[in-house]
mmCIF file with all atom_site columns, C-alpha atoms in Angstrom:
data_model
loop_
_atom_site.group_PDB
_atom_site.id
_atom_site.type_symbol
_atom_site.label_atom_id
_atom_site.label_alt_id
_atom_site.label_comp_id
_atom_site.label_asym_id
_atom_site.label_entity_id
_atom_site.label_seq_id
_atom_site.pdbx_PDB_ins_code
_atom_site.Cartn_x
_atom_site.Cartn_y
_atom_site.Cartn_z
_atom_site.occupancy
_atom_site.B_iso_or_equiv
_atom_site.pdbx_formal_charge
_atom_site.auth_seq_id
_atom_site.auth_comp_id
_atom_site.auth_asym_id
_atom_site.auth_atom_id
_atom_site.pdbx_PDB_model_num
ATOM 1   C CA . LEU A 1 1   ? 3.751   -41.198 9.939   1.00 0.00 ? 1   LEU A CA 1
ATOM 2   C CA . VAL A 1 2   ? 0.996   -43.818 9.510   1.00 0.00 ? 2   VAL A CA 1
ATOM 3   C CA . ILE A 1 3   ? -2.786  -42.860 9.817   1.00 0.00 ? 3   ILE A CA 1
ATOM 4   C CA . ILE A 1 4   ? -6.013  -44.941 10.141  1.00 0.00 ? 4   ILE A CA 1
ATOM 5   C CA . SER A 1 5   ? -8.840  -43.711 8.936   1.00 0.00 ? 5   SER A CA 1
ATOM 6   C CA . THR A 1 6   ? -12.295 -45.255 11.044  1.00 0.00 ? 6   THR A CA 1
ATOM 7   C CA . SER A 1 7   ? -11.959 -47.967 7.967   1.00 0.00 ? 7   SER A CA 1
ATOM 8   C CA . GLY A 1 8   ? -9.016  -48.944 9.008   1.00 0.00 ? 8   GLY A CA 1
ATOM 9   C CA . GLU A 1 9   ? -7.050  -48.120 6.007   1.00 0.00 ? 9   GLU A CA 1
ATOM 10  C CA . SER A 1 10  ? -4.024  -46.907 5.464   1.00 0.00 ? 10  SER A CA 1
ATOM 11  C CA . THR A 1 11  ? -3.361  -42.783 4.852   1.00 0.00 ? 11  THR A CA 1
ATOM 12  C CA . THR A 1 12  ? 0.849   -43.245 4.523   1.00 0.00 ? 12  THR A CA 1
ATOM 13  C CA . GLN A 1 13  ? 0.658   -42.665 0.667   1.00 0.00 ? 13  GLN A CA 1
ATOM 14  C CA . THR A 1 14  ? -1.941  -40.059 1.128   1.00 0.00 ? 14  THR A CA 1
ATOM 15  C CA . SER A 1 15  ? 0.958   -38.440 3.601   1.00 0.00 ? 15  SER A CA 1
ATOM 16  C CA . GLN A 1 16  ? 3.967   -39.277 1.075   1.00 0.00 ? 16  GLN A CA 1
ATOM 17  C CA . GLU A 1 17  ? 2.307   -37.451 -1.866  1.00 0.00 ? 17  GLU A CA 1
ATOM 18  C CA . ASP A 1 18  ? 0.607   -34.901 0.114   1.00 0.00 ? 18  ASP A CA 1
ATOM 19  C CA . LYS A 1 19  ? 3.972   -33.795 0.746   1.00 0.00 ? 19  LYS A CA 1
ATOM 20  C CA . LYS A 1 20  ? 5.661   -33.967 -2.068  1.00 0.00 ? 20  LYS A CA 1
ATOM 21  C CA . ILE A 1 21  ? 3.239   -31.791 -3.111  1.00 0.00 ? 21  ILE A CA 1
ATOM 22  C CA . ALA A 1 22  ? 3.627   -29.111 -0.692  1.00 0.00 ? 22  ALA A CA 1
ATOM 23  C CA . GLU A 1 23  ? 7.249   -29.632 -1.670  1.00 0.00 ? 23  GLU A CA 1
ATOM 24  C CA . LYS A 1 24  ? 7.414   -29.142 -5.484  1.00 0.00 ? 24  LYS A CA 1
ATOM 25  C CA . LYS A 1 25  ? 4.408   -24.927 -3.639  1.00 0.00 ? 25  LYS A CA 1
ATOM 26  C CA . ILE A 1 26  ? 7.778   -24.627 -1.665  1.00 0.00 ? 26  ILE A CA 1
ATOM 27  C CA . GLU A 1 27  ? 10.590  -24.689 -4.580  1.00 0.00 ? 27  GLU A CA 1
ATOM 28  C CA . LYS A 1 28  ? 8.050   -22.769 -7.112  1.00 0.00 ? 28  LYS A CA 1
ATOM 29  C CA . LYS A 1 29  ? 8.233   -19.672 -4.836  1.00 0.00 ? 29  LYS A CA 1
ATOM 30  C CA . LYS A 1 30  ? 11.651  -19.927 -4.724  1.00 0.00 ? 30  LYS A CA 1
ATOM 31  C CA . GLN A 1 31  ? 11.521  -19.586 -7.832  1.00 0.00 ? 31  GLN A CA 1
ATOM 32  C CA . PHE A 1 32  ? 9.469   -17.563 -7.745  1.00 0.00 ? 32  PHE A CA 1
ATOM 33  C CA . SER A 1 33  ? 11.365  -15.322 -5.020  1.00 0.00 ? 33  SER A CA 1
ATOM 34  C CA . ALA A 1 34  ? 14.997  -15.382 -7.042  1.00 0.00 ? 34  ALA A CA 1
ATOM 35  C CA . ILE A 1 35  ? 13.328  -14.461 -10.061 1.00 0.00 ? 35  ILE A CA 1
ATOM 36  C CA . ILE A 1 36  ? 11.657  -11.115 -8.664  1.00 0.00 ? 36  ILE A CA 1
ATOM 37  C CA . ASP A 1 37  ? 15.532  -11.269 -6.664  1.00 0.00 ? 37  ASP A CA 1
ATOM 38  C CA . ASP A 1 38  ? 16.875  -10.776 -9.467  1.00 0.00 ? 38  ASP A CA 1
ATOM 39  C CA . LYS A 1 39  ? 14.578  -7.979  -11.367 1.00 0.00 ? 39  LYS A CA 1
ATOM 40  C CA . GLN A 1 40  ? 15.435  -6.033  -8.586  1.00 0.00 ? 40  GLN A CA 1
ATOM 41  C CA . ILE A 1 41  ? 18.955  -6.172  -7.811  1.00 0.00 ? 41  ILE A CA 1
ATOM 42  C CA . GLU A 1 42  ? 19.300  -5.370  -11.606 1.00 0.00 ? 42  GLU A CA 1
ATOM 43  C CA . THR A 1 43  ? 17.123  -2.403  -10.696 1.00 0.00 ? 43  THR A CA 1
ATOM 44  C CA . ASP A 1 44  ? 19.982  -1.738  -7.945  1.00 0.00 ? 44  ASP A CA 1
ATOM 45  C CA . LYS A 1 45  ? 21.875  -1.673  -10.546 1.00 0.00 ? 45  LYS A CA 1
ATOM 46  C CA . ARG A 1 46  ? 21.202  0.723   -13.017 1.00 0.00 ? 46  ARG A CA 1
ATOM 47  C CA . ILE A 1 47  ? 19.536  2.812   -11.068 1.00 0.00 ? 47  ILE A CA 1
ATOM 48  C CA . LEU A 1 48  ? 22.604  3.548   -9.413  1.00 0.00 ? 48  LEU A CA 1
ATOM 49  C CA . ALA A 1 49  ? 25.036  2.714   -11.815 1.00 0.00 ? 49  ALA A CA 1
ATOM 50  C CA . GLU A 1 50  ? 22.698  6.501   -12.558 1.00 0.00 ? 50  GLU A CA 1
ATOM 51  C CA . VAL A 1 51  ? 23.718  7.936   -9.980  1.00 0.00 ? 51  VAL A CA 1
ATOM 52  C CA . LYS A 1 52  ? 26.509  7.624   -10.113 1.00 0.00 ? 52  LYS A CA 1
ATOM 53  C CA . ALA A 1 53  ? 27.531  9.056   -13.717 1.00 0.00 ? 53  ALA A CA 1
ATOM 54  C CA . LYS A 1 54  ? 25.770  11.961  -12.227 1.00 0.00 ? 54  LYS A CA 1
ATOM 55  C CA . ILE A 1 55  ? 28.213  12.228  -9.458  1.00 0.00 ? 55  ILE A CA 1
ATOM 56  C CA . LYS A 1 56  ? 30.769  11.931  -11.337 1.00 0.00 ? 56  LYS A CA 1
ATOM 57  C CA . ARG A 1 57  ? 29.984  14.238  -14.095 1.00 0.00 ? 57  ARG A CA 1
ATOM 58  C CA . GLU A 1 58  ? 28.685  17.323  -10.963 1.00 0.00 ? 58  GLU A CA 1
ATOM 59  C CA . TYR A 1 59  ? 31.960  16.373  -9.111  1.00 0.00 ? 59  TYR A CA 1
ATOM 60  C CA . PRO A 1 60  ? 34.969  15.177  -12.063 1.00 0.00 ? 60  PRO A CA 1
ATOM 61  C CA . ASN A 1 61  ? 37.719  16.125  -10.547 1.00 0.00 ? 61  ASN A CA 1
ATOM 62  C CA . ASP A 1 62  ? 36.754  15.949  -7.227  1.00 0.00 ? 62  ASP A CA 1
ATOM 63  C CA . PHE A 1 63  ? 37.533  12.453  -5.603  1.00 0.00 ? 63  PHE A CA 1
ATOM 64  C CA . VAL A 1 64  ? 36.412  11.879  -2.440  1.00 0.00 ? 64  VAL A CA 1
ATOM 65  C CA . THR A 1 65  ? 33.371  14.923  -2.870  1.00 0.00 ? 65  THR A CA 1
ATOM 66  C CA . GLN A 1 66  ? 31.463  11.892  -5.388  1.00 0.00 ? 66  GLN A CA 1
ATOM 67  C CA . LYS A 1 67  ? 32.761  9.009   -3.415  1.00 0.00 ? 67  LYS A CA 1
ATOM 68  C CA . GLY A 1 68  ? 30.922  10.654  -0.118  1.00 0.00 ? 68  GLY A CA 1
ATOM 69  C CA . ILE A 1 69  ? 28.257  11.865  -1.925  1.00 0.00 ? 69  ILE A CA 1
ATOM 70  C CA . TYR A 1 70  ? 27.816  8.373   -4.014  1.00 0.00 ? 70  TYR A CA 1
ATOM 71  C CA . ASP A 1 71  ? 28.061  6.451   0.132   1.00 0.00 ? 71  ASP A CA 1
ATOM 72  C CA . MET A 1 72  ? 24.513  8.848   1.335   1.00 0.00 ? 72  MET A CA 1
ATOM 73  C CA . GLN A 1 73  ? 23.384  8.493   -2.202  1.00 0.00 ? 73  GLN A CA 1
ATOM 74  C CA . VAL A 1 74  ? 22.939  4.444   -1.357  1.00 0.00 ? 74  VAL A CA 1
ATOM 75  C CA . ASP A 1 75  ? 22.555  4.838   2.512   1.00 0.00 ? 75  ASP A CA 1
ATOM 76  C CA . ALA A 1 76  ? 19.413  6.652   1.400   1.00 0.00 ? 76  ALA A CA 1
ATOM 77  C CA . TYR A 1 77  ? 18.282  4.862   -1.397  1.00 0.00 ? 77  TYR A CA 1
ATOM 78  C CA . GLU A 1 78  ? 18.383  1.188   1.082   1.00 0.00 ? 78  GLU A CA 1
ATOM 79  C CA . TYR A 1 79  ? 16.451  3.492   3.274   1.00 0.00 ? 79  TYR A CA 1
ATOM 80  C CA . MET A 1 80  ? 13.595  4.148   1.029   1.00 0.00 ? 80  MET A CA 1
ATOM 81  C CA . GLN A 1 81  ? 13.474  1.042   -0.087  1.00 0.00 ? 81  GLN A CA 1
ATOM 82  C CA . THR A 1 82  ? 12.102  0.152   3.224   1.00 0.00 ? 82  THR A CA 1
ATOM 83  C CA . VAL A 1 83  ? 9.919   2.765   4.105   1.00 0.00 ? 83  VAL A CA 1
ATOM 84  C CA . THR A 1 84  ? 5.348   2.214   5.309   1.00 0.00 ? 84  THR A CA 1
ATOM 85  C CA . ASN A 1 85  ? 4.025   5.015   3.324   1.00 0.00 ? 85  ASN A CA 1
ATOM 86  C CA . ILE A 1 86  ? 3.465   3.922   -0.502  1.00 0.00 ? 86  ILE A CA 1
ATOM 87  C CA . ASP A 1 87  ? 1.905   8.096   -1.123  1.00 0.00 ? 87  ASP A CA 1
ATOM 88  C CA . ILE A 1 88  ? 4.439   10.009  0.335   1.00 0.00 ? 88  ILE A CA 1
ATOM 89  C CA . LYS A 1 89  ? 7.059   7.693   -1.047  1.00 0.00 ? 89  LYS A CA 1
ATOM 90  C CA . LYS A 1 90  ? 5.673   7.987   -5.103  1.00 0.00 ? 90  LYS A CA 1
ATOM 91  C CA . GLU A 1 91  ? 5.250   11.782  -4.308  1.00 0.00 ? 91  GLU A CA 1
ATOM 92  C CA . VAL A 1 92  ? 8.844   12.229  -3.851  1.00 0.00 ? 92  VAL A CA 1
ATOM 93  C CA . GLU A 1 93  ? 10.001  9.958   -6.638  1.00 0.00 ? 93  GLU A CA 1
ATOM 94  C CA . ARG A 1 94  ? 8.292   11.438  -8.396  1.00 0.00 ? 94  ARG A CA 1
ATOM 95  C CA . GLU A 1 95  ? 9.572   15.375  -7.098  1.00 0.00 ? 95  GLU A CA 1
ATOM 96  C CA . TYR A 1 96  ? 13.141  13.984  -7.015  1.00 0.00 ? 96  TYR A CA 1
ATOM 97  C CA . PRO A 1 97  ? 14.164  10.456  -9.505  1.00 0.00 ? 97  PRO A CA 1
ATOM 98  C CA . ASN A 1 98  ? 16.874  9.225   -8.576  1.00 0.00 ? 98  ASN A CA 1
ATOM 99  C CA . ASP A 1 99  ? 18.545  11.747  -6.379  1.00 0.00 ? 99  ASP A CA 1
ATOM 100 C CA . PHE A 1 100 ? 17.607  9.894   -2.359  1.00 0.00 ? 100 PHE A CA 1
ATOM 101 C CA . VAL A 1 101 ? 19.046  12.207  -0.057  1.00 0.00 ? 101 VAL A CA 1
ATOM 102 C CA . THR A 1 102 ? 16.563  14.711  -1.010  1.00 0.00 ? 102 THR A CA 1
ATOM 103 C CA . GLN A 1 103 ? 13.284  12.377  -0.810  1.00 0.00 ? 103 GLN A CA 1
ATOM 104 C CA . LYS A 1 104 ? 14.687  10.337  2.424   1.00 0.00 ? 104 LYS A CA 1
ATOM 105 C CA . GLY A 1 105 ? 14.437  13.787  3.716   1.00 0.00 ? 105 GLY A CA 1
ATOM 106 C CA . ILE A 1 106 ? 11.748  15.097  2.560   1.00 0.00 ? 106 ILE A CA 1
ATOM 107 C CA . TYR A 1 107 ? 9.936   11.722  3.707   1.00 0.00 ? 107 TYR A CA 1
ATOM 108 C CA . ASP A 1 108 ? 10.716  11.596  6.453   1.00 0.00 ? 108 ASP A CA 1
ATOM 109 C CA . MET A 1 109 ? 9.788   15.847  7.366   1.00 0.00 ? 109 MET A CA 1
ATOM 110 C CA . GLN A 1 110 ? 6.178   14.346  5.698   1.00 0.00 ? 110 GLN A CA 1
ATOM 111 C CA . ILE A 1 111 ? 6.271   11.911  8.464   1.00 0.00 ? 111 ILE A CA 1
ATOM 112 C CA . GLU A 1 112 ? 6.959   13.534  11.118  1.00 0.00 ? 112 GLU A CA 1
ATOM 113 C CA . ALA A 1 113 ? 4.146   16.086  10.131  1.00 0.00 ? 113 ALA A CA 1
ATOM 114 C CA . LYS A 1 114 ? 1.967   14.206  9.225   1.00 0.00 ? 114 LYS A CA 1
ATOM 115 C CA . GLU A 1 115 ? 2.180   12.395  13.330  1.00 0.00 ? 115 GLU A CA 1
ATOM 116 C CA . LYS A 1 116 ? 1.167   15.753  14.452  1.00 0.00 ? 116 LYS A CA 1
ATOM 117 C CA . MET A 1 117 ? -1.455  16.690  12.824  1.00 0.00 ? 117 MET A CA 1
ATOM 118 C CA . GLU A 1 118 ? -3.218  13.262  12.544  1.00 0.00 ? 118 GLU A CA 1
#
């Protein structure tokens, strides 16, 4: 791309420099996003390991129950990562830490009630 200014000078070099700067910004954003993603993955692993340990303590010899409850907790955990009402989310997280099935159920009931009251 060559742009001719009103004085007749070529601004190709400026365009190339702008492109390089933009590419560097994009790369920095990708690197930052990767760091954030890595931290979130580690957090997810830690939380789900705590959930699994609790389930194993509660049902030490019942592996079918362990797996069933763990799968429900994982699904509810993933759901709670997507909810949009932060105030209600914080409240259920405070009341029911690491019990994502309960968090999800109460969150959904609160949202439904809130919508009916508006």
